Every structure is written in C-alpha cells, then in structure tokens.
mmCIF file of C-alpha atoms in Angstrom:
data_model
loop_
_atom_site.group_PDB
_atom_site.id
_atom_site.type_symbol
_atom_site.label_atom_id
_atom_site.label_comp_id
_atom_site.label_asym_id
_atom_site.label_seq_id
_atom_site.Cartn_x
_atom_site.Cartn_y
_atom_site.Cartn_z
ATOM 1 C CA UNK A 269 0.000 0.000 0.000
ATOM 2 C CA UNK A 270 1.108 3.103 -0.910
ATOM 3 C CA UNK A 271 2.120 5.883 1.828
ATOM 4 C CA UNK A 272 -0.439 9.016 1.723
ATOM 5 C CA UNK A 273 0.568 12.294 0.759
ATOM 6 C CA UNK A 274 -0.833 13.833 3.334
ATOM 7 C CA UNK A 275 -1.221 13.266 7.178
ATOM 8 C CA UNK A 276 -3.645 14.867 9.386
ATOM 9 C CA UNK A 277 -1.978 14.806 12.923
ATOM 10 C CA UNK A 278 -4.457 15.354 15.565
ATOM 11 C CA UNK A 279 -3.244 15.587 19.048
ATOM 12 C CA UNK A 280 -6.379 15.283 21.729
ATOM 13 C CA UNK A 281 -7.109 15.140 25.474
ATOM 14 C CA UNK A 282 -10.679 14.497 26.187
ATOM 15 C CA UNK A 283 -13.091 16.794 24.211
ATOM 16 C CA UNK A 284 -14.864 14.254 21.959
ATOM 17 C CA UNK A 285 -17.670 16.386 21.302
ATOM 18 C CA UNK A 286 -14.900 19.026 19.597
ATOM 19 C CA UNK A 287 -13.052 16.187 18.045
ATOM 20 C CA UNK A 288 -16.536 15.144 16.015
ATOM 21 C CA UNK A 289 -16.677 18.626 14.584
ATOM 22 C CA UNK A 290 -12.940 18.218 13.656
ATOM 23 C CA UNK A 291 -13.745 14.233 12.234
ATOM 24 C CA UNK A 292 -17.092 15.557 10.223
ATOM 25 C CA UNK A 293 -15.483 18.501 8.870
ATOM 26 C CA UNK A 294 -12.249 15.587 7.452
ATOM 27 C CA UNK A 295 -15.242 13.613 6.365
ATOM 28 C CA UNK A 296 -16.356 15.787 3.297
ATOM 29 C CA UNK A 297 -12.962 16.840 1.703
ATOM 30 C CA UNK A 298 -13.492 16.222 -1.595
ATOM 31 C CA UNK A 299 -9.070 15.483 -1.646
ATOM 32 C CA UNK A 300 -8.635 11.975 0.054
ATOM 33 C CA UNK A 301 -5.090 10.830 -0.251
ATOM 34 C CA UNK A 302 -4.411 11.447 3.295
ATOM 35 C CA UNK A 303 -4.307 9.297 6.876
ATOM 36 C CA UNK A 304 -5.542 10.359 10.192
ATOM 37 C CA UNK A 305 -2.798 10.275 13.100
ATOM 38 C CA UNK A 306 -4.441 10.580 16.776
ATOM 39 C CA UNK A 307 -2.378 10.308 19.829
ATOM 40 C CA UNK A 308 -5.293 10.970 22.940
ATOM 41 C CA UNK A 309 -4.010 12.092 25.786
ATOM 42 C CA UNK A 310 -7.519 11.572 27.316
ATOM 43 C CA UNK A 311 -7.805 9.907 31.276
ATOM 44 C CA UNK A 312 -11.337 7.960 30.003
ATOM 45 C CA UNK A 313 -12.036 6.001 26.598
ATOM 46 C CA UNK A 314 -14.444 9.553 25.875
ATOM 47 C CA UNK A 315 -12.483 9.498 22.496
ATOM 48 C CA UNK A 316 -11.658 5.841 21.784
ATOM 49 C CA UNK A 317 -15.894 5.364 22.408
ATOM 50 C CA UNK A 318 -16.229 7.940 19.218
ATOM 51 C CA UNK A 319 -13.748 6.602 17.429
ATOM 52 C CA UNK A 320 -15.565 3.845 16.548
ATOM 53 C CA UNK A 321 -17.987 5.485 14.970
ATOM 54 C CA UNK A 322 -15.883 6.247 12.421
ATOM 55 C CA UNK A 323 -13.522 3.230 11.486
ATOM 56 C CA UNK A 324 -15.878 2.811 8.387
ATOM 57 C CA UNK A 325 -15.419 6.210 7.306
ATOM 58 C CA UNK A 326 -12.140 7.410 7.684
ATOM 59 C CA UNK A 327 -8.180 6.234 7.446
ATOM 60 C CA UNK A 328 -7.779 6.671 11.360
ATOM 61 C CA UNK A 329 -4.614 5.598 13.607
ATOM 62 C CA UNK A 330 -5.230 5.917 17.151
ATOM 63 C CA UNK A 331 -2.792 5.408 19.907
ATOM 64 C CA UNK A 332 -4.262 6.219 23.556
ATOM 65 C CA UNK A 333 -0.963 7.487 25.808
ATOM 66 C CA UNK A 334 -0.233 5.406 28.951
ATOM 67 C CA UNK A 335 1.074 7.296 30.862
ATOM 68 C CA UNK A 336 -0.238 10.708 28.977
ATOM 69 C CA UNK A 337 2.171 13.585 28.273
ATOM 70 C CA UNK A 338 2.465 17.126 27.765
ATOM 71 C CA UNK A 339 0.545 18.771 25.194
ATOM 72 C CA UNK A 340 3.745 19.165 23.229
ATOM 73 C CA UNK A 341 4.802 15.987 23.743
ATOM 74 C CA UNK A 342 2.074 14.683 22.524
ATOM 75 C CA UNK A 343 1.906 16.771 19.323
ATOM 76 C CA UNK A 344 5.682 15.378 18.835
ATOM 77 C CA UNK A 345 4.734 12.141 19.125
ATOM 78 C CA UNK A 346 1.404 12.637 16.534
ATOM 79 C CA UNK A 347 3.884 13.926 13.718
ATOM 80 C CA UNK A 348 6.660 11.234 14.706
ATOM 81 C CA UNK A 349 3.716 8.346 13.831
ATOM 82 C CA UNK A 350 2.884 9.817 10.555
ATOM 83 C CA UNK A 351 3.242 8.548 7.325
ATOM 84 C CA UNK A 352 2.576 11.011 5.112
ATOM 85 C CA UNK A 353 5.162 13.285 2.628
ATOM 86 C CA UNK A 354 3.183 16.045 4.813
ATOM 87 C CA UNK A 355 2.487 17.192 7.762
ATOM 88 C CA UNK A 356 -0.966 18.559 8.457
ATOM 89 C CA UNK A 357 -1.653 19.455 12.134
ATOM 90 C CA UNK A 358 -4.604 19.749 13.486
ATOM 91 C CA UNK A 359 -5.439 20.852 16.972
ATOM 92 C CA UNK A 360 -8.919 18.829 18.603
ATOM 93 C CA UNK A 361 -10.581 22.152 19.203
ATOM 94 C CA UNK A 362 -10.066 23.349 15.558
ATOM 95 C CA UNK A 363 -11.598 22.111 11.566
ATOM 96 C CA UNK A 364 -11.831 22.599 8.128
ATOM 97 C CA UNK A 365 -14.418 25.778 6.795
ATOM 98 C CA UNK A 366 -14.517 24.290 3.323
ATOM 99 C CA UNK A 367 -14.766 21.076 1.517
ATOM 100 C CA UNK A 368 -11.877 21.779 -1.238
ATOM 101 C CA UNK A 369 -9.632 23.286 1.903
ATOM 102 C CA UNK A 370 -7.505 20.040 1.977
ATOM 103 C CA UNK A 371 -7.167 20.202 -2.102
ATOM 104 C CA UNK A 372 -6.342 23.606 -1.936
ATOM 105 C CA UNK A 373 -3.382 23.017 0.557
ATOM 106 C CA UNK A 374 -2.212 19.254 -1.392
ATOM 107 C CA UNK A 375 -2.488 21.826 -4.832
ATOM 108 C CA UNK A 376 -0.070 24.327 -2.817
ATOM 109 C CA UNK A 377 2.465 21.315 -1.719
ATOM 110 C CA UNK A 378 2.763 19.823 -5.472
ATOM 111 C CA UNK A 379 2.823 23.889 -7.090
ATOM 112 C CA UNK A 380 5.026 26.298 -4.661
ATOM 113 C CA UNK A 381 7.958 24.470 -4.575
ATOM 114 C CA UNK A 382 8.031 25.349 -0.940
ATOM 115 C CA UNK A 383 8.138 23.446 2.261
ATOM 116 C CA UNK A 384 5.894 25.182 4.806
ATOM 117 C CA UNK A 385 2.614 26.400 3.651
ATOM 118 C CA UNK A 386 -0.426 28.267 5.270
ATOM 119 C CA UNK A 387 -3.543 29.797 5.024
ATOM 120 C CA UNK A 388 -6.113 32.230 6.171
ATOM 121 C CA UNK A 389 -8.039 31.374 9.123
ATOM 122 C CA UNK A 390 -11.711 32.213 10.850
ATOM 123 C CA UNK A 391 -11.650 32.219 14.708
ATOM 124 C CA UNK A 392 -14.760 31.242 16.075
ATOM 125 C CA UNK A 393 -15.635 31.872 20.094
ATOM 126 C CA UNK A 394 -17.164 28.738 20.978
ATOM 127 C CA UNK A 395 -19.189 29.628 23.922
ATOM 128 C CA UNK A 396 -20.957 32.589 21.302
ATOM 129 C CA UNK A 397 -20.106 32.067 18.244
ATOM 130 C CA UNK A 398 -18.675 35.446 17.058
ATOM 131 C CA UNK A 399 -16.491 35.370 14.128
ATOM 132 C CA UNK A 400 -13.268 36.943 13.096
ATOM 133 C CA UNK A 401 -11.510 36.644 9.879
ATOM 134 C CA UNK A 402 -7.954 36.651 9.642
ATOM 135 C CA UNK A 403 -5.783 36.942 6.609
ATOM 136 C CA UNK A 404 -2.464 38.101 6.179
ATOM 137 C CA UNK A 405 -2.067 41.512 4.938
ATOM 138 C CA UNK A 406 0.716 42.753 2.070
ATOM 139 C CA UNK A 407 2.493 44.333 4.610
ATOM 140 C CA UNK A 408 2.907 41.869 7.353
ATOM 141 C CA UNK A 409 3.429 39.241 4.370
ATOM 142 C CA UNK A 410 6.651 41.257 3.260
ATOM 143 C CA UNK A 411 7.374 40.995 7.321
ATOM 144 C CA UNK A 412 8.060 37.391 7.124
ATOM 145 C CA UNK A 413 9.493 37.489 3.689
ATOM 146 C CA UNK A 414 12.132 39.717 5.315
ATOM 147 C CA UNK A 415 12.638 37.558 8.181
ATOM 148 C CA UNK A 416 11.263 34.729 10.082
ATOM 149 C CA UNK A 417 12.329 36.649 13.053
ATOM 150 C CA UNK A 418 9.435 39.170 12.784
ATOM 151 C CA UNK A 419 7.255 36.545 14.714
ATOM 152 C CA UNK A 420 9.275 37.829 17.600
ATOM 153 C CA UNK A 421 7.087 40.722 17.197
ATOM 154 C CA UNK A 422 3.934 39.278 15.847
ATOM 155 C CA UNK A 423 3.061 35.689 15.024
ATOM 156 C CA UNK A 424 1.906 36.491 11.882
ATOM 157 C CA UNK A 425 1.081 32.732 10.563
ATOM 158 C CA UNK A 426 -1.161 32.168 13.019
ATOM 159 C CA UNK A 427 -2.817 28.623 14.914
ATOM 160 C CA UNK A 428 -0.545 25.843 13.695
ATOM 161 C CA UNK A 429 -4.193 24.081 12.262
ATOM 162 C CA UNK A 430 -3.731 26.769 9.664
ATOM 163 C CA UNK A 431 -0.394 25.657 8.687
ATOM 164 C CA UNK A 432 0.779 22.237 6.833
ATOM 165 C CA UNK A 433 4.729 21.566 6.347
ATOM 166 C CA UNK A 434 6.853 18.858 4.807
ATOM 167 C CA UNK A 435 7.764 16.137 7.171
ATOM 168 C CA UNK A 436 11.103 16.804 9.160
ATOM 169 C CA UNK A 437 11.279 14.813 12.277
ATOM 170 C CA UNK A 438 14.802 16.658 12.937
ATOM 171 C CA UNK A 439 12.631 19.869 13.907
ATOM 172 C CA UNK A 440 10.073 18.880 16.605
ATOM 173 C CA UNK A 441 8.175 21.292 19.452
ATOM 174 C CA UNK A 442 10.273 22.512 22.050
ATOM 175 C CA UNK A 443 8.870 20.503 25.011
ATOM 176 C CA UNK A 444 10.397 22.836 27.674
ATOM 177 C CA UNK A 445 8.326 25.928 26.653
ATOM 178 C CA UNK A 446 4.793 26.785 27.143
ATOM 179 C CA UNK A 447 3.781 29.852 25.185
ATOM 180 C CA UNK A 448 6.199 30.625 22.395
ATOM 181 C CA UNK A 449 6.645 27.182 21.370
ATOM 182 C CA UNK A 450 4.555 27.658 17.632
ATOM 183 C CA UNK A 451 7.021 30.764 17.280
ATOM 184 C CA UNK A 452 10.152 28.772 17.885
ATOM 185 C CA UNK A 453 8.510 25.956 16.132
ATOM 186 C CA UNK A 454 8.274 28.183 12.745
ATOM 187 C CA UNK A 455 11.829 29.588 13.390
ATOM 188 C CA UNK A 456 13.668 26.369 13.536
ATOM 189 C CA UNK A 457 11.639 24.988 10.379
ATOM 190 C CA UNK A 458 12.184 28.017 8.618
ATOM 191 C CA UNK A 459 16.243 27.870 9.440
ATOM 192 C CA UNK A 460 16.010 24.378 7.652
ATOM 193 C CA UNK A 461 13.720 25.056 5.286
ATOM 194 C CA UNK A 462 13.378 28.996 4.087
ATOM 195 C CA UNK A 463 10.607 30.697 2.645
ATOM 196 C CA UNK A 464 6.836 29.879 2.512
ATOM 197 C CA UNK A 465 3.575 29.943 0.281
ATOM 198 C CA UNK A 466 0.911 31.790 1.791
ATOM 199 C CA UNK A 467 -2.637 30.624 0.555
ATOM 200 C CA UNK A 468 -4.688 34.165 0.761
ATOM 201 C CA UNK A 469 -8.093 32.162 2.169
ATOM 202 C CA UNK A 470 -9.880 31.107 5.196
ATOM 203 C CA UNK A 471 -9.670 27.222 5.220
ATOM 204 C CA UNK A 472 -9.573 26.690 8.781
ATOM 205 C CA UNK A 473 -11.730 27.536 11.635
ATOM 206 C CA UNK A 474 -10.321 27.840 14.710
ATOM 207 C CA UNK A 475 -11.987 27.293 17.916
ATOM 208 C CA UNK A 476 -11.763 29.983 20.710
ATOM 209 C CA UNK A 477 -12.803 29.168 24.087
ATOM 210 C CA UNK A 478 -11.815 30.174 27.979
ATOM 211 C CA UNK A 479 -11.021 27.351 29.304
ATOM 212 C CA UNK A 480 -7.934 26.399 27.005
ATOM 213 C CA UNK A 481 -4.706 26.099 28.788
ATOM 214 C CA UNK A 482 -2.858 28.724 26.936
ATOM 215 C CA UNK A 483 -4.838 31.276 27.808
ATOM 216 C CA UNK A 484 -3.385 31.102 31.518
ATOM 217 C CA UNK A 485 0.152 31.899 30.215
ATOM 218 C CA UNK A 486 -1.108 35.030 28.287
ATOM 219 C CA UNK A 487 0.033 38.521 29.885
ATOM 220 C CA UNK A 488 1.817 36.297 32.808
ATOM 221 C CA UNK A 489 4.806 37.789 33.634
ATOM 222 C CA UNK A 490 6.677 34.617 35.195
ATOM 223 C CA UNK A 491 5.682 33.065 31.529
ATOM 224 C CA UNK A 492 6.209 35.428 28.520
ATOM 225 C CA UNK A 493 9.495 37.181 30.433
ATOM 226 C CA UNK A 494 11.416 34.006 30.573
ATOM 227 C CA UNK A 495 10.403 32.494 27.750
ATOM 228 C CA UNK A 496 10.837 35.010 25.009
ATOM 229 C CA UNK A 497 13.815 35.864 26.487
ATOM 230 C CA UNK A 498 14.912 32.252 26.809
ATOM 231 C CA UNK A 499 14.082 32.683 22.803
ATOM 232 C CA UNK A 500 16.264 35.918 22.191
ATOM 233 C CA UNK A 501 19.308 34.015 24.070
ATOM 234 C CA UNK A 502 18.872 30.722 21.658
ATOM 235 C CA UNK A 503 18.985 33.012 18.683
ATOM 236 C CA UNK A 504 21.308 35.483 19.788
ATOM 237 C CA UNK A 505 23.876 34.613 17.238
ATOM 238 C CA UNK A 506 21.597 35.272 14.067
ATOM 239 C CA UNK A 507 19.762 38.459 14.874
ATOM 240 C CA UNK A 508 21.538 40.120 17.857
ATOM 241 C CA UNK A 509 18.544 42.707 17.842
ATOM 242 C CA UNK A 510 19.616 44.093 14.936
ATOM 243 C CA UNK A 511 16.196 43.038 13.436
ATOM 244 C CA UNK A 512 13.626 46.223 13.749
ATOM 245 C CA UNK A 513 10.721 43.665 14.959
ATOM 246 C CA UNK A 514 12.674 42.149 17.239
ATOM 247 C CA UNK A 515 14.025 45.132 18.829
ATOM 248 C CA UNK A 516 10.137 46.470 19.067
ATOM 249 C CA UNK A 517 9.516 43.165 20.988
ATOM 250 C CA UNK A 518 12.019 43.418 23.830
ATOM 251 C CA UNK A 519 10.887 47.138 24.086
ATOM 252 C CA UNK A 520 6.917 46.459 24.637
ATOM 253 C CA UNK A 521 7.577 43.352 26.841
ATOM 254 C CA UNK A 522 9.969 45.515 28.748
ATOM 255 C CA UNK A 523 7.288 48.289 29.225
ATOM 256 C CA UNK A 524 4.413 45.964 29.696
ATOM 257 C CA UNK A 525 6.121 44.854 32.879
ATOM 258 C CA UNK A 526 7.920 47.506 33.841
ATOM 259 C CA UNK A 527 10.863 46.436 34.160
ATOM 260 C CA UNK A 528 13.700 48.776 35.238
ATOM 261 C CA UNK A 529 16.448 46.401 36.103
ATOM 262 C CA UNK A 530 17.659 43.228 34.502
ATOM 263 C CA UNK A 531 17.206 41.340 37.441
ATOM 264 C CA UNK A 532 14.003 41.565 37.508
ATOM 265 C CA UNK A 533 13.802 38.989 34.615
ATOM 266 C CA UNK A 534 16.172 36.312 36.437
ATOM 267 C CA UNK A 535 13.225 37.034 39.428
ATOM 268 C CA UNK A 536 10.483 36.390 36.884
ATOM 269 C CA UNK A 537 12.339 32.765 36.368
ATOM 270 C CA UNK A 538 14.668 33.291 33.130
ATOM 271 C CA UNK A 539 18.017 31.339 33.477
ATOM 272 C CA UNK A 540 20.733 32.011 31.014
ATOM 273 C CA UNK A 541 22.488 34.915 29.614
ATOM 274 C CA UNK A 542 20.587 37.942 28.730
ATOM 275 C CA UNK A 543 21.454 38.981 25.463
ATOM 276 C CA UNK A 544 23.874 41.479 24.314
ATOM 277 C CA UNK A 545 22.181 45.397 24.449
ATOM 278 C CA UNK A 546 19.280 44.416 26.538
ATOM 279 C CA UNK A 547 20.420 46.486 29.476
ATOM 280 C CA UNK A 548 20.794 49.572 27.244
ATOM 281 C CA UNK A 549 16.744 49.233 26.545
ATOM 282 C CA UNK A 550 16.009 48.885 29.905
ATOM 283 C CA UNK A 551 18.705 52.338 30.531
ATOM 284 C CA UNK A 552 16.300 54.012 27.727
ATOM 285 C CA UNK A 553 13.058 53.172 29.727
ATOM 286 C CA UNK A 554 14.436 53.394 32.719
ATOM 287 C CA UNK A 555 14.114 57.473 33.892
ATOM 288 C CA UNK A 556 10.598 57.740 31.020
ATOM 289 C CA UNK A 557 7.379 57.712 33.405
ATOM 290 C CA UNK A 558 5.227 54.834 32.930
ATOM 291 C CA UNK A 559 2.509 57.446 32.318
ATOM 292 C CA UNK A 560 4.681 58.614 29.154
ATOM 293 C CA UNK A 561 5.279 54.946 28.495
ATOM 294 C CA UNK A 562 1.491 53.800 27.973
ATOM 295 C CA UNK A 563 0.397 56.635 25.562
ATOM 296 C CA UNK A 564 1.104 55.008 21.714
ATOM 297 C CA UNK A 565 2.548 58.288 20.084
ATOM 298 C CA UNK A 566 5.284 59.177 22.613
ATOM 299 C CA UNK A 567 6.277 55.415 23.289
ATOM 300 C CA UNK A 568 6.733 55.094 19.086
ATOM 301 C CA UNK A 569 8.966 58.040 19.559
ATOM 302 C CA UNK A 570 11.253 56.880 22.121
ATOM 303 C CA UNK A 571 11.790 53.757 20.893
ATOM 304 C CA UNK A 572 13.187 54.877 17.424
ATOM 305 C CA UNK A 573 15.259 57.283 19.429
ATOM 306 C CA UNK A 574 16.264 54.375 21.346
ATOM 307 C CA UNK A 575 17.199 52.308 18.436
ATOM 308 C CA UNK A 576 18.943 54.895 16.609
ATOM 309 C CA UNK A 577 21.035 55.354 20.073
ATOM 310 C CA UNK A 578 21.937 51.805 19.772
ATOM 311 C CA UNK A 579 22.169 51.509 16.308
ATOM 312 C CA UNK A 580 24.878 54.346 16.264
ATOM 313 C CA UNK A 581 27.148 51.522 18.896
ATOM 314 C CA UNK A 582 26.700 49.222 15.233
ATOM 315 C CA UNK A 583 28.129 51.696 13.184
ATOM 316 C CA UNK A 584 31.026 51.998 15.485
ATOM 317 C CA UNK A 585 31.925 48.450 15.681
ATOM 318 C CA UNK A 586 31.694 48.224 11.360
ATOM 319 C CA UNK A 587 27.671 46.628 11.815
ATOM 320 C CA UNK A 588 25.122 47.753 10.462
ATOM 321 C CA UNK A 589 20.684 48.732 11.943
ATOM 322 C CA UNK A 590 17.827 49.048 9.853
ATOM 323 C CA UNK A 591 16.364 52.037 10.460
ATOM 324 C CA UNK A 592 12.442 51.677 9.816
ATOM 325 C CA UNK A 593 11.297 50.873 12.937
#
C-alpha cells in the first residue's frame, strides 16, 4: 500500500464532542489521499468510544498514551507516527471551513515548490459564536518574507491548524516551553527550510474558548518574560537585535512589565544569559514615566530614538541597523 501524501496529525485530550466537529469537517474533503494520526491524551475512553464510529469512514490511527504527556509531547509524538510526505496538524478544538480546503493546501504542496505552507483562518468563540476573519495583509506578508524573526514581534502565521509543512522529524516542538513554542517551532523549520507559500483564504476555523490552557500563560509575567527571552538568548547569534521587529519586541515586553532592572527577569524565572544590548533598553526606559510609556505616540517616539542610540554603537563596531522601525 502506498504511503499518503498527506497526514492529518491530531493531538487530543478528552473533548470528543470538539473532536466530532474536527472528524465531520475531514469527512467531506473532496481530496482523500491522506491518513488520520491521533495520539489521545484523554484519562477515560471519551475518544476511543467515538472513534468507533468512524472506522468505516475514515483512514484513522489511534494510539491512547499510557502514561499521557504534555501537550507538546504529545503533538511530537502525533507527527513522529505519521506517514505522510506532509504534515498537516490539526489541533482537537479546531476544523476545516470548506470542503476543497484540503485540495487547496495538497495543490499548494505539489505547485510552490516550498516546504511550509499556510492559510487564512476564521476564529470562532465557541461559547458565542462570534467570528473573526484573519488573513495576512501585504504588509505583514513582506514581514516574514524579510525575516522569520518578525514573529518575535507578531506571530503572523497564526494557529498551527492553519499551517501544513513537509515532514522533518529533525525539527520537533520545544517541550520545555509553554507559550512561544509555535514561534520557535516556525523559526527552527524556517532555518532548515526557508521561505513559505501563503494561501490568501480562510480554510480553517479555529476554535476559541476560555477554558484552554494557553490562555493562563497570556500577559503572565513569570511566563512570557522568561520564555521570550529564553528565545532571544537561543537566537542570539543570528539576529543580535539588529532586526527592527525584534528590537520592538524586547521594548513592549519591557514596558508591559515595567521592568527597570535586569534582574528583575532572572526574578520572573529566566536562566541564562541575557542577550547582548538588553540592558541599554532597559537604561532608555528606565528614567521615562510609565505614564509617558502607555500613551502610543510618545512610546513610538522613544523607541526609534532608542534604536537609533543603539544603532549608532553598530556603526562603530563596522555593523550595520535598519532604520524603519
């Protein structure tokens, strides 16, 4: 039998009544060369029980975890098991808005000549069912044709269920971080292999509710310091904030939490070395009143003055800034 050129990796824990949505929604693509990977991280057989409604109606792989693992774990293990010349994830709370969405991403795989493709997306609040469309504009698309590294800034791709890449089990999810790890995901697979083909629709919906676990690490100081500065130390050596987006990021995260000394970041639970220039941003912020801080127009002044300051240290040691902040 011969291997699929697509599979749909679905890492779950316990939400079979989102998981049907997700299994209907796989049911009607009119594409079908493609396998269903599910690694259930569920406690009960909730899943296994629906499952079995389907065995006559879809290519399905399940594997229940005993013991279960962390949610990135879990996805690892999902893309490990596959098959497939691609990788299409597919979070349990997330499906497909159209029938020909799965064609349209298989047409995009055999046509760019790229190895990372993704799409438009709808997020839909579960609990009321308010809708908003997101596509990627001109401008933030020239962002990531620039560099990779403007997700510092902004994840501009999106919910990884919008995104389908060739398989690579060399570049996995980072299972020691909780927030960034779709950012450093892209990174790393974009290191390997660069560029992208952006498919300007909505093919995926993806579910918004409360309760999901990342919404607890959102805004949480002892999570987002540590770990996008755990992610500025690991790439240090390519972009040593020389990148405009990335400089932008260290700025806002250092005025969202106020942060006037660098060891205030080692308190917030960041180990490693802080990387080069950081304590000249905090020296910029460091005398400006919060109150001057918060309003948009002055805090888009200071930090090009900033940057130019630091830029200028680049010119002196032969480097070079952009200067379009």
């Amino acid at each position: 039998m011969s291997k699929p050129f697509i599979s749909i990796c679905i890492p779950t824990y316990q939400r079979p009544h989102l998981l049907k949505t997700l299994l209907d929604s796989i049911s009607i693509q009119n594409y079908r060369d493609f396998e269903i990977i599910i690694n259930d991280n569920s406690k009960d057989d909730s899943v296994e029980q629906l499952l079995k409604s389907y065995v006559d109606k879809l290519p399905i792989d399940y594997v229940r975890n005993n013991p279960s693992t962390t949610a990135a774990e879990n996805t690892n293990t999902v893309m490990q098991r596959a098959n497939g010349e691609w990788i299409k994830l597919m979070h349990d709370d997330d499906w497909f808005e159209t029938a020909d969405a799965l064609q349209q991403f298989a047409d995009a795989a055999k046509r760019s000549g790229k190895d990372f493709i993704f799409s438009g997306c709808t997020q839909v609040w579960l609990d009321s069912g308010k809708k908003q469309i997101d596509l990627l504009s001109e401008e933030k698309k020239q962002w990531l044709t620039e560099s990779p590294f403007c997700l510092f800034y902004l994840n501009v791709i999106g919910h990884p269920s919008a995104t389908m890449h060739k398989k690579d089990n060399s570049v996995l999810y980072d299972t020691g971080i909780k927030w960034v790890l779709d950012i450093d995901f892209y990174m790393r697979y974009f290191k390997k292999h660069p560029g992208y083909h952006y498919i300007d629709a909505c093919l995926v919906n993806i579910g918004k509710d409360p309760s999901q676990e990342t919404n607890k690490y959102y805004k949480n100081r002892n999570v987002e310091l540590p770990e996008f500065f755990f992610l500025l130390a690991k790439y240090e050596q390519d972009l040593d904030l020389k990148n405009r987006h990335v400089f932008h990021l260290i700025w806002n995260m250092l005025k969202r939490y106020k942060i006037k000394d660098p060891q205030e970041i080692y308190d917030a639970g960041f180990k490693g070395t802080l990387p080069a220039r950081i304590e000249k941003i905090i020296a910029c912020q460091k005398y400006i009143p919060d109150i001057i801080l918060k309003q948009t127009p002055w805090s888009k002044k200071l930090v090009l003055r900033c940057y130019k300051k630091i830029a200028a240290d680049y010119i002196k040691t032969g480097k070079t800034m952009h200067h379009d902040l």
